[in-house]
Coordinates of C-alpha atoms and ligand atoms in Angstrom, one line a residue:
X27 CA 8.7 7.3 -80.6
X28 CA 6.7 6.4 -78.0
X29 CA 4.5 7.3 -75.1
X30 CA 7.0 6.4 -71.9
X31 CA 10.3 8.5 -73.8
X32 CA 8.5 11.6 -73.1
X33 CA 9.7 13.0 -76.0
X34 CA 13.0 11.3 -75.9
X35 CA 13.9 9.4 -79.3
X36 CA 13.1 5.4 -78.2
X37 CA 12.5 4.0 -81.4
X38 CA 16.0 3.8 -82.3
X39 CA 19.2 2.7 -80.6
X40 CA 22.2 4.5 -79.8
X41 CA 25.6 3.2 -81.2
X42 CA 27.8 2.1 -78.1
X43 CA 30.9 4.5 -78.1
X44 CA 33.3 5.8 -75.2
X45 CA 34.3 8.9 -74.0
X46 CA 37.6 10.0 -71.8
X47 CA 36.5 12.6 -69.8
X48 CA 33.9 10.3 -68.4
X49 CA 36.7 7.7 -66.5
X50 CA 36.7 9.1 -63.1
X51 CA 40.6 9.0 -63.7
X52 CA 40.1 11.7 -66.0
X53 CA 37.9 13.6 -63.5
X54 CA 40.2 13.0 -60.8
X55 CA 42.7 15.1 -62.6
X56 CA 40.5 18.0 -64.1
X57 CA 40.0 18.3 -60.1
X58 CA 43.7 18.1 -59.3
X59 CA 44.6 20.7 -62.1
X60 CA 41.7 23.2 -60.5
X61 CA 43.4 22.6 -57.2
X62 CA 40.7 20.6 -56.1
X63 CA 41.6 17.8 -53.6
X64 CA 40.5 14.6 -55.7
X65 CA 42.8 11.7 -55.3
X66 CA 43.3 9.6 -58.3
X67 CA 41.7 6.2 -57.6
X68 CA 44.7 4.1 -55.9
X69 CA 45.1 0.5 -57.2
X70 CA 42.8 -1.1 -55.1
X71 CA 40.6 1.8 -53.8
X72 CA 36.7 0.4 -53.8
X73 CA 35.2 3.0 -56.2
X74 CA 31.6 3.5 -57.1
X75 CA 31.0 5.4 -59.9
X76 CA 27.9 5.6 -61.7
X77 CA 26.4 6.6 -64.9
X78 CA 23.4 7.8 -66.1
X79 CA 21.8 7.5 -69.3
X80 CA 24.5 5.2 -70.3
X81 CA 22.9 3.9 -73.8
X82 CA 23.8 0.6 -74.5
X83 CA 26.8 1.1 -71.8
X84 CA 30.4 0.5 -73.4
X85 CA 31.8 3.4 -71.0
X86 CA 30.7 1.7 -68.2
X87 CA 31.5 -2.2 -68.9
X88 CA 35.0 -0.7 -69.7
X89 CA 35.4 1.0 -66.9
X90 CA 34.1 -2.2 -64.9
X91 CA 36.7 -4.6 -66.7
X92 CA 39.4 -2.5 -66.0
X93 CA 38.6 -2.1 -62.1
X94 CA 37.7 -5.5 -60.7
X95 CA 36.9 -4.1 -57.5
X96 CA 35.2 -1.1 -58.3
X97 CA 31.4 -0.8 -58.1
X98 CA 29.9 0.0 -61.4
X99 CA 26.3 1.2 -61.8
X100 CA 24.9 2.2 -65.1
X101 CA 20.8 3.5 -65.5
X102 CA 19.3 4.6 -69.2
X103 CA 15.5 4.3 -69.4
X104 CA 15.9 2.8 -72.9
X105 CA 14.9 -1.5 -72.3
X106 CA 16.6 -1.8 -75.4
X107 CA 20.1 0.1 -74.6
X108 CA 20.0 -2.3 -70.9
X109 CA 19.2 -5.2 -72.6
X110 CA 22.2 -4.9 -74.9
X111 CA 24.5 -3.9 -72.1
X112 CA 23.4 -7.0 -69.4
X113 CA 24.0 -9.3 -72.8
X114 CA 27.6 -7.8 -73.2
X115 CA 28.4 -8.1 -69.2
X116 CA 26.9 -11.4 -69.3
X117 CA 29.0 -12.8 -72.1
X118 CA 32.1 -11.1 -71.0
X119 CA 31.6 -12.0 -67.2
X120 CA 32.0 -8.5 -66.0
X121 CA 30.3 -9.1 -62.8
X122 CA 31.0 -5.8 -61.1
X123 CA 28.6 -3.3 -63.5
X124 CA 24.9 -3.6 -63.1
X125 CA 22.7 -1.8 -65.5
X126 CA 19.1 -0.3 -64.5
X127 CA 16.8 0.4 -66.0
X128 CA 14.9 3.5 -64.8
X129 CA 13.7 6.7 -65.9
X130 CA 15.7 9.4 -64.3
X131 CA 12.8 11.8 -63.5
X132 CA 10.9 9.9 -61.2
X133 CA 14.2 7.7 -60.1
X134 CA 15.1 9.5 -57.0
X135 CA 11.7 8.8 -55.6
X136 CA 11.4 5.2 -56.9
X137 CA 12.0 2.3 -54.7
X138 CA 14.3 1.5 -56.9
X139 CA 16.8 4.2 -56.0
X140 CA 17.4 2.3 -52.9
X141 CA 19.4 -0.2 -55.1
X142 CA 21.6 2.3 -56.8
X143 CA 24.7 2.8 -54.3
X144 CA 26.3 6.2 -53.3
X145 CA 29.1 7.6 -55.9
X146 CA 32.5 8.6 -55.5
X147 CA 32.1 9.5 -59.3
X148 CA 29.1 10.6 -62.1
X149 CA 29.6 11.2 -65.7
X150 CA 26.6 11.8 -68.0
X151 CA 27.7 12.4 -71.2
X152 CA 25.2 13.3 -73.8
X153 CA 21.9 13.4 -71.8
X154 CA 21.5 16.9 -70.4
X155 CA 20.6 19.1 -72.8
X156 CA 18.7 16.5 -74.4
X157 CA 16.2 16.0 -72.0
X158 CA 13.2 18.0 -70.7
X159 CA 13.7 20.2 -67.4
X160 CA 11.3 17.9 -65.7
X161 CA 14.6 14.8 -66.3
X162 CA 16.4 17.8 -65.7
X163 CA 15.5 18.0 -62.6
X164 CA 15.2 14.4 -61.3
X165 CA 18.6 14.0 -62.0
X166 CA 19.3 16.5 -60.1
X167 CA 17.5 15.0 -57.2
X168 CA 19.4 11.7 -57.6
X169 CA 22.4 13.5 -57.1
X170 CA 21.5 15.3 -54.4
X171 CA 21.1 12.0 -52.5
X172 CA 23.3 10.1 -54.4
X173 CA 26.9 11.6 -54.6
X174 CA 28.9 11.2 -51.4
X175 CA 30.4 14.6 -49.7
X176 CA 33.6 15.4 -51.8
X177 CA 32.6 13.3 -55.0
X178 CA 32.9 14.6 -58.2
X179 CA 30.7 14.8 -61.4
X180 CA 31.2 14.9 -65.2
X181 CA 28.6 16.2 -67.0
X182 CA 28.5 17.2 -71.0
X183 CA 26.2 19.0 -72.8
X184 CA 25.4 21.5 -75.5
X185 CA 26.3 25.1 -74.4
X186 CA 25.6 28.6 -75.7
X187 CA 26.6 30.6 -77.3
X188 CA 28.0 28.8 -79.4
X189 CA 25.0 26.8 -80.5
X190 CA 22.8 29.6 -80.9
X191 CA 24.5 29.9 -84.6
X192 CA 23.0 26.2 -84.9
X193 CA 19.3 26.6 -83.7
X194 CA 17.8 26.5 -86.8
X195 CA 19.2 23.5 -88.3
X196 CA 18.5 21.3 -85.0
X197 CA 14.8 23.0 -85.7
X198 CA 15.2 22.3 -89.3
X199 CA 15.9 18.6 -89.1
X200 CA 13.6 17.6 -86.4
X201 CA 10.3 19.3 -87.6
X202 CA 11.0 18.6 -91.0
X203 CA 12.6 15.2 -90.5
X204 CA 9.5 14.5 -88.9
X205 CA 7.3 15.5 -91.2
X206 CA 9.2 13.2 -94.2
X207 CA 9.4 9.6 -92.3
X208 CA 8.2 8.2 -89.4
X209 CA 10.8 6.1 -87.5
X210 CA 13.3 8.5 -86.0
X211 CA 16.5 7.8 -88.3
X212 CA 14.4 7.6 -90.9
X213 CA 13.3 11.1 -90.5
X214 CA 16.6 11.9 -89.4
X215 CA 17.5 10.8 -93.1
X216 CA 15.0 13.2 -94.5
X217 CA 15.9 15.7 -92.1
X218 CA 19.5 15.9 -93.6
X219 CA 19.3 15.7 -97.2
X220 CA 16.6 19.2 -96.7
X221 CA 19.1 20.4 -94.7
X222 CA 21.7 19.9 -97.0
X223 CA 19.9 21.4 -100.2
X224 CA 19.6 24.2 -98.4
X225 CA 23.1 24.6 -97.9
X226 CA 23.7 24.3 -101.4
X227 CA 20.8 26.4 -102.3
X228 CA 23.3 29.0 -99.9
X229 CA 20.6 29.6 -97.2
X230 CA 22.4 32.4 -95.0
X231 CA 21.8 30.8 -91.8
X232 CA 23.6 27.9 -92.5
X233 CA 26.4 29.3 -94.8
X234 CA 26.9 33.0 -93.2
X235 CA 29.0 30.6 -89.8
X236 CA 31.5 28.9 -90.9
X237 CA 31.1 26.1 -88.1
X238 CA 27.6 25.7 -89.0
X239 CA 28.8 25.2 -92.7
X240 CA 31.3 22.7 -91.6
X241 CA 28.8 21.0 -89.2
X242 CA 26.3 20.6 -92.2
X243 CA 28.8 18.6 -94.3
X244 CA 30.0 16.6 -91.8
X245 CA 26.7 15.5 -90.8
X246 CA 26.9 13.4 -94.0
X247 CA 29.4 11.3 -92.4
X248 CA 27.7 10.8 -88.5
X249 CA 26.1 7.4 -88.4
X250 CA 21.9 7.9 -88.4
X251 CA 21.4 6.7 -84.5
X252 CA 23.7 9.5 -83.8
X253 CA 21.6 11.8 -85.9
X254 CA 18.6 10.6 -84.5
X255 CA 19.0 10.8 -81.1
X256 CA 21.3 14.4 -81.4
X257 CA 19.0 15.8 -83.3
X258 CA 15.2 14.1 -83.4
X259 CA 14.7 15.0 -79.3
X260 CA 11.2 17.0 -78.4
X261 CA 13.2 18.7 -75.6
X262 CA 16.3 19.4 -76.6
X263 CA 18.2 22.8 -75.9
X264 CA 21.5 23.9 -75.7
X265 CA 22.4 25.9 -72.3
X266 CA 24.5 28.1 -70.8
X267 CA 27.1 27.3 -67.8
X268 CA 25.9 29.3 -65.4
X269 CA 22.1 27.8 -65.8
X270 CA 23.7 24.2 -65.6
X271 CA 26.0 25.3 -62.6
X272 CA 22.5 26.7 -61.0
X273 CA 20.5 23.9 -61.3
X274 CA 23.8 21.7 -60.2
X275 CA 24.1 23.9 -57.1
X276 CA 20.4 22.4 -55.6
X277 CA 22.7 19.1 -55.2
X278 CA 25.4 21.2 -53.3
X279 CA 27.4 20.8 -56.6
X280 CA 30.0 23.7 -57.3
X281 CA 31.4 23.5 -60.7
X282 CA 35.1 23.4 -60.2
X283 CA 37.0 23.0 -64.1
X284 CA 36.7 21.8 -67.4
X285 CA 36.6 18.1 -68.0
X286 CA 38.5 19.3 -72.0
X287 CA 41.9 19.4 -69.9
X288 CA 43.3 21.9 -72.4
X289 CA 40.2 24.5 -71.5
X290 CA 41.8 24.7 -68.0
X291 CA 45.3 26.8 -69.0
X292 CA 43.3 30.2 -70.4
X293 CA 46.7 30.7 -72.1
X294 CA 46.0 27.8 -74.3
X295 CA 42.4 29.2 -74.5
X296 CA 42.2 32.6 -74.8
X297 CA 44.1 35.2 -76.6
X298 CA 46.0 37.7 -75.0
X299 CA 43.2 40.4 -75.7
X300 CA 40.9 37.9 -75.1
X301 CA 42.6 37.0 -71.4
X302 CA 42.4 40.6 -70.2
X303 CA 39.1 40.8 -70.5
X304 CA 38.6 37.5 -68.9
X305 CA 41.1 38.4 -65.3
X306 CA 38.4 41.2 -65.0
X307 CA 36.2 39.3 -63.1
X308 CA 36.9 37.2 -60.0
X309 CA 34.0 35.7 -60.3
X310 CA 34.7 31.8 -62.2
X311 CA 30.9 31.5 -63.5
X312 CA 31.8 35.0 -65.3
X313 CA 35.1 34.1 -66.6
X314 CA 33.4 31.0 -67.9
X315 CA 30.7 33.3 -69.7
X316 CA 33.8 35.3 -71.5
X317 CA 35.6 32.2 -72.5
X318 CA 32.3 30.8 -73.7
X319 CA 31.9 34.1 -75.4
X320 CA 35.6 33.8 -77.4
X321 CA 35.8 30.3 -77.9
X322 CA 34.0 28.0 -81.3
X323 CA 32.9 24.9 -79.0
X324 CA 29.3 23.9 -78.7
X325 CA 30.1 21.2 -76.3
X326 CA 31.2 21.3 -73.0
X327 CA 32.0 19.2 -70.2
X328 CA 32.1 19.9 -66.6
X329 CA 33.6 18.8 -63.9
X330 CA 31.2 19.3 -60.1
X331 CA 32.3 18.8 -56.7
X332 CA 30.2 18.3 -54.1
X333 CA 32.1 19.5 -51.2
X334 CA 35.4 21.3 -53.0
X335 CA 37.9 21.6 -50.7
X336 CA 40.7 23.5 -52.7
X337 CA 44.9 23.4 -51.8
X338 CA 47.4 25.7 -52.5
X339 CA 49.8 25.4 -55.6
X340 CA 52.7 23.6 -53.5
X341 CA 49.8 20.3 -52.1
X342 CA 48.1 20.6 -55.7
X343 CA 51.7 20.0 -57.5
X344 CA 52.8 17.6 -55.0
X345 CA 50.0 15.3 -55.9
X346 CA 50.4 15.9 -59.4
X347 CA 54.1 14.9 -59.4
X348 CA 52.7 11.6 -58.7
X349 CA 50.2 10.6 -61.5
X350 CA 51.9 8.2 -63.7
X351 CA 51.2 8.6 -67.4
X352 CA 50.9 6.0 -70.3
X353 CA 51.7 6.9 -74.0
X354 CA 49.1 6.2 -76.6
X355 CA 51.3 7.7 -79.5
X356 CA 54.9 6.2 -80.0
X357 CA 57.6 8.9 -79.4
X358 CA 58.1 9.7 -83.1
X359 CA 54.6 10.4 -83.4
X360 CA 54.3 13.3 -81.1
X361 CA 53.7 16.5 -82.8
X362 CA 55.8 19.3 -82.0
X363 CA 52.5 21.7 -82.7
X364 CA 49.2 21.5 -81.8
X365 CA 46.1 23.6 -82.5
X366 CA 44.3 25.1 -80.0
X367 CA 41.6 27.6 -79.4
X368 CA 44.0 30.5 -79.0
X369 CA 45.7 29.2 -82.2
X370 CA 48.7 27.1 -82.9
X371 CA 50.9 26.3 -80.3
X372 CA 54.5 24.8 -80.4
X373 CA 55.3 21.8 -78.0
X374 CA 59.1 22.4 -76.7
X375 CA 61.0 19.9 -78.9
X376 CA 63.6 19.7 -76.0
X377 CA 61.4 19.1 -73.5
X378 CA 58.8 17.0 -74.7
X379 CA 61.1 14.8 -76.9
X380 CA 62.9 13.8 -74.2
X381 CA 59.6 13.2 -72.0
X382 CA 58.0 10.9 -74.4
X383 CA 60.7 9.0 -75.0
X384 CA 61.1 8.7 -71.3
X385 CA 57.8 7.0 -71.4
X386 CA 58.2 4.6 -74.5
X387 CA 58.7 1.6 -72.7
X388 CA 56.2 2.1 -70.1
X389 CA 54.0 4.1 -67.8
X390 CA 56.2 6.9 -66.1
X391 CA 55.3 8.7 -63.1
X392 CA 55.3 12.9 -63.9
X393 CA 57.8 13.4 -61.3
X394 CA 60.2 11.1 -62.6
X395 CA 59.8 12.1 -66.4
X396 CA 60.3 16.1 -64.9
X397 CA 63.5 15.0 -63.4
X398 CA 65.1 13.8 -66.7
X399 CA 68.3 15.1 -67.0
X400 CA 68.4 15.4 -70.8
X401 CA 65.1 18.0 -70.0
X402 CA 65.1 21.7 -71.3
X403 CA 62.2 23.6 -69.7
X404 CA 60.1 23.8 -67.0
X405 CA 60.4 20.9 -64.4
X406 CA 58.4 22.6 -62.1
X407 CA 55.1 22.3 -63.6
X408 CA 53.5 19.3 -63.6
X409 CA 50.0 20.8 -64.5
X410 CA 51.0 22.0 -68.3
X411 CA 52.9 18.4 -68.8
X412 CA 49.6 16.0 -67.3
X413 CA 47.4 19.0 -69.4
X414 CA 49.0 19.1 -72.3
X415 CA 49.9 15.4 -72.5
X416 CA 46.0 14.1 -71.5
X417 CA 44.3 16.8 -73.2
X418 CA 46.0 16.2 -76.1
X419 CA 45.5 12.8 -76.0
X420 CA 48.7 11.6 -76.4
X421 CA 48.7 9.9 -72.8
X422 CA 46.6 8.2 -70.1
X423 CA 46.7 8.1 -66.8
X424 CA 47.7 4.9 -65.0
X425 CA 46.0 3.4 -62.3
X426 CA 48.4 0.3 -61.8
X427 CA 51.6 0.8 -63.7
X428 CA 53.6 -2.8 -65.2
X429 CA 50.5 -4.9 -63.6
X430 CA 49.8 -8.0 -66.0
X431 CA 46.3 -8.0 -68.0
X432 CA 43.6 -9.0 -65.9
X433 CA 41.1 -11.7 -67.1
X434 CA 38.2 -10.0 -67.0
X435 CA 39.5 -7.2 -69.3
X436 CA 41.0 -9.7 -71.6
X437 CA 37.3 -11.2 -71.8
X438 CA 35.6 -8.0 -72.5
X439 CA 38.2 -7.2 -74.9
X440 CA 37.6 -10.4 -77.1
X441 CA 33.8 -10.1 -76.5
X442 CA 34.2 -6.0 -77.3
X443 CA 36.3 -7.0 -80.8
X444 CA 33.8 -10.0 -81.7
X445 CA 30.5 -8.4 -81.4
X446 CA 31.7 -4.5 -82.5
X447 CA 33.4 -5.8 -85.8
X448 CA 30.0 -7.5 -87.0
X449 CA 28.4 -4.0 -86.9
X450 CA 30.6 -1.0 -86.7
X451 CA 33.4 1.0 -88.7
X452 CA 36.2 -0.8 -87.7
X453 CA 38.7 2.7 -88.4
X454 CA 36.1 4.2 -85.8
X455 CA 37.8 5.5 -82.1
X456 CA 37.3 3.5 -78.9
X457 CA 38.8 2.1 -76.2
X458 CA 39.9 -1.2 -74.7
X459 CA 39.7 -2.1 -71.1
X460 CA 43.4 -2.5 -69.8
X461 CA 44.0 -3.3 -65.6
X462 CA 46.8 -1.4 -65.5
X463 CA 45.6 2.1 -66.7
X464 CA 41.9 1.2 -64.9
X465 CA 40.9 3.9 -67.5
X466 CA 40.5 3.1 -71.2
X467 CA 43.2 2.7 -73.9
X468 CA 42.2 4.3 -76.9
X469 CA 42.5 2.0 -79.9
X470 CA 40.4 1.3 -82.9
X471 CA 38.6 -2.0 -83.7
X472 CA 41.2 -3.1 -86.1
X473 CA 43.6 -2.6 -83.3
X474 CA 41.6 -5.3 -81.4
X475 CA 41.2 -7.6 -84.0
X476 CA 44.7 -7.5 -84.5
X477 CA 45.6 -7.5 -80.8
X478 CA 43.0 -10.6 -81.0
X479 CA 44.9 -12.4 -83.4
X480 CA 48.5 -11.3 -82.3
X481 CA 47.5 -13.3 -78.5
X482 CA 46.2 -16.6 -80.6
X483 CA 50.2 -16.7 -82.2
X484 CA 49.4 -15.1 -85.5
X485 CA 51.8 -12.2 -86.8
X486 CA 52.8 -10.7 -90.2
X487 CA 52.5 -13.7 -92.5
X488 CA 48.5 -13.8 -91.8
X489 CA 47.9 -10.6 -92.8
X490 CA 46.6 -12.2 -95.9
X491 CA 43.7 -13.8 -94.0
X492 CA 42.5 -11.4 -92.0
X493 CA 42.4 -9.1 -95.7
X494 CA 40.6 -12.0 -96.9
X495 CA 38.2 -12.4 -93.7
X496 CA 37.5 -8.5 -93.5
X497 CA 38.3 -7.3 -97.0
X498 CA 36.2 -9.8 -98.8
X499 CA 33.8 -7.1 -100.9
X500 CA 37.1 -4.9 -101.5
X501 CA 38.9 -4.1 -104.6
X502 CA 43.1 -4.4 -105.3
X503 CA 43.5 -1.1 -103.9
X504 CA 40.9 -1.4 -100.9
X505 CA 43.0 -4.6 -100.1
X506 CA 46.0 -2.8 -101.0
X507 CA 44.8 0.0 -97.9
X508 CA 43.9 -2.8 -95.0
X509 CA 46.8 -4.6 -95.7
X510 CA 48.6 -1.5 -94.7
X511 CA 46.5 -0.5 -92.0
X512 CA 47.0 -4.3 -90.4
X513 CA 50.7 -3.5 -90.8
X514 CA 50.5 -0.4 -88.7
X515 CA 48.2 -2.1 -86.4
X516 CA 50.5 -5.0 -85.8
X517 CA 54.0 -2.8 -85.6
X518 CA 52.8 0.2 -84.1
X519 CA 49.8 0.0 -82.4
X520 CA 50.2 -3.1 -80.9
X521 CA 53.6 -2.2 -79.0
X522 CA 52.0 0.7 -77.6
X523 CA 48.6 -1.5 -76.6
X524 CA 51.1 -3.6 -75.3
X525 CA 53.2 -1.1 -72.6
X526 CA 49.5 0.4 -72.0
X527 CA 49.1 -3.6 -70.6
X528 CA 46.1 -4.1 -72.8
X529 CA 47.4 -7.5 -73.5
Ligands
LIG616 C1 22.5 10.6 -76.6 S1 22.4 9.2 -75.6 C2 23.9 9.1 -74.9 C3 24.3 7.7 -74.4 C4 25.6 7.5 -73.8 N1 25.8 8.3 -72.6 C5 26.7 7.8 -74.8 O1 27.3 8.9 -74.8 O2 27.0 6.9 -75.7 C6 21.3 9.7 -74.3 C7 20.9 8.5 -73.5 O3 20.0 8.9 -72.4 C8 18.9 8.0 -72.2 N2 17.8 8.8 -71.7 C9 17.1 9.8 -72.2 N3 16.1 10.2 -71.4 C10 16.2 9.4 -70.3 C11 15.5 9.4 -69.0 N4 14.4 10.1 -68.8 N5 15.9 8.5 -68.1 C12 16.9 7.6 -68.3 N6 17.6 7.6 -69.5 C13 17.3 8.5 -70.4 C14 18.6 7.5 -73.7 O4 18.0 6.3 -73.7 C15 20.0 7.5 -74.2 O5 20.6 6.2 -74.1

């Protein structure tokens, strides 16, 4: 670590990943579900958004390759995170992000903060609890000047309650950790293995929870930058919603929804017990306390407006009506259950059978897919359809339905498949940049490397290579397993990559 991190872990890079609920599309409709006037971005609207404490910004350059003419700022204080993330624009020619580098404490005062445009959107995912109140508060200054009237900001962090079961193994690892090693993964390393003798040794405080149990062993399996910089920060400390919401409100931020989609229908959330204590109060900072109270999820992310102007169920649905939605499953895949935090829920066979296969070949607009005439259920509730379908994450939204690739994604694609396969688990989750959704299509890196492949005129009868090029340390059985995941890839995935205009 060093002197200018303040405490933040800068010895160590942070793995590049994306997140959904950060693509403004995403907010967009976590506003529109809250009856929150927040259009969609239309095909060609001019958006600036803007990120900050981007890491080595894979978010942003997708979101930037997928919206040519959107404005695209990015700002981490790491040199090493911007460096990576001008070398990826740079080699992809994705000239519409710019990264900064700046520390977002002293930002807003900076000459530098000249340079960074107003925002229509924000997402900061993975920064707030992690920093000290003095970032805290810079960032909220940068907002206060930053976001224009009636934009909206994501924001994710750790929340209490939940992680108040957790305390002491955050305390455990880093003080520990640090005591064992001296670079930060290392003594993330260190940190681990104590804190996983200590599990088996049955030490009450991690075994009495079962989340913190479950957290403990899957810790095994995060990668160490992850570790380092979740758990190796001077400052870190999980907060409550209302204290986030407080400090949010100095920026004339009023917290409006959940950017989980699914944590906006209480009936998905809450029990029935549970919702009757919840419709006590009117108040939505209180009702957020009681969910927070019920629920077993120690991350949260919000969705702010500055400005909220709220419509009435009749506008609100109107505008839903007219999101179009892009599969990321194929219609047999869809699951007729799903878990959720009041427990398991069924999914309408007759109603969403019918919807997904009314959406196999293509985007759909919700509208359309609720006037199906083969359709059992509700057609007049276009909120539980986009909720379910997007919180699930069986669907996108889609910024320009049927529209061809565009260049500039298809660069940051090849450059995204190239540079991520020579360092990364290629079974691991993340997105590629696609014009016509202007949000991210979820995919894994074999996808891309099959996708890659599939555009130079190879197919089936070159699987063999690409087991040889990627499976060349593998045994019969591990070549046995790719081959069978390039299959998928190549008859399942790719189709879908395909109508999601990915290629
Ligand atoms: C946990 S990482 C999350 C990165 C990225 N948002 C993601 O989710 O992949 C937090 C990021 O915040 C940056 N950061 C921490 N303190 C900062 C500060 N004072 N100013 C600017 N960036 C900061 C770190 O360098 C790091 O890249």
């Amino acid at each position: 670590m060093s002197g200018w991190g303040s405490g933040y872990v800068t010895d160590v890079t942070y793995m590049a990943g994306y997140y959904r609920p950060q693509s403004p599309a995403h907010i967009a409709v976590a506003c529109m579900l809250n009856g929150v006037v927040s259009p969609l971005p239309g095909p060609d609207d001019p958006v600036s958004f803007l990120e900050l404490g981007c890491g080595q910004g894979l978010g942003a350059l997708i979101l930037a390759a997928s919206n040519p003419h959107w404005t695209v700022t990015a700002i981490d204080f790491s040199p090493a995170h911007i460096a990576a993330a001008r070398d990826w624009a740079a080699e992809a020619g994705i000239e519409n992000v710019r990264f900064l580098e700046a520390d977002l404490s002293t930002l807003a005062e900076a000459p530098a903060s000249a340079s960074v445009p107003e925002a229509d959107f924000v997402s900061m995912h993975g920064l707030w609890s992690w920093v000290s109140p003095a970032v805290q508060a810079g960032i909220v200054r940068l907002l206060r000047s930053k976001v224009k009237p009636g934009g909206a900001v994501h924001l994710s962090y750790n929340s209490l309650p939940a992680w108040g079961g957790a305390l002491g193994v955050q305390r455990m690892m880093r003080d520990c950790g640090r005591r064992l090693a001296s670079r930060s993964d290392r003594q993330a390393e260190e940190g681990l293995k104590l804190i996983q003798s200590l599990r088996e040794a049955k030490a009450l405080q991690i075994v009495r929870l079962p989340w913190v149990n479950a957290l403990v062993e899957r810790m095994a399996t995060m990668p160490v930058p992850y570790l380092a910089h979740e758990y190796m920060n001077d400052a870190w400390a999980p907060c409550f919603h209302a204290d986030v919401a407080a400090a949010l409100a100095d920026a004339k931020l009023e917290w409006v929804g959940s950017g989980n989609l699914i944590e906006n229908f209480p009936e998905l959330t809450l029990t029935d017990e549970q919702r009757e204590l919840w419709q006590r109060f009117e108040e939505p900072l209180l009702r957020e306390l009681v969910k927070d109270m019920c629920l077993d999820r120690s991350l949260r992310h919000d969705v702010f407006v500055r400005g909220a102007r709220r419509v009435g169920p009749a506008e609100r649905n109107a505008a839903l009506m007219d999101v179009r939605l892009a599969l990321n499953i194929t219609p047999s895949e869809m699951p007729f259950e799903a878990d959720m935090p009041a427990g398991r829920a069924a999914l309408n066979r007759s109603f969403y059978g019918p919807i997904t296969e009314g959406m196999a070949n293509g985007p759909r607009r919700v509208g359309d897919l609720l006037a199906l005439p083969n359709l059992e259920g509700k057609r007049n509730n276009p909120a539980e359809l986009i909720g379910m379908l997007i919180g699930l994450e069986m669907a996108e939204p889609a910024a320009r339905p049927g529209a061809e690739p565009a260049p500039q994604a298809l660069r940051f694609n090849r450059v995204a498949s190239a540079r991520l396969s020579r360092t990364e688990n290629l079974g691991r989750p993340i997105a590629a940049a696609s014009y016509a959704l202007g949000t991210g299509a979820p995919c894994t890196l074999f996808d891309l490397y099959v996708a890659e492949r599939a555009m130079a005129g190879q197919g089936e009868t070159n699987i063999g290579e690409w087991v040889d090029d990627l499976g060349a340390t593998l045994d019969e059985q591990g070549r046995g397993n790719l081959r069978e995941v390039f299959v998928r890839a190549l008859n399942v995935r790719l189709p879908i990559l395909r109508a999601q205009g990915v290629f």
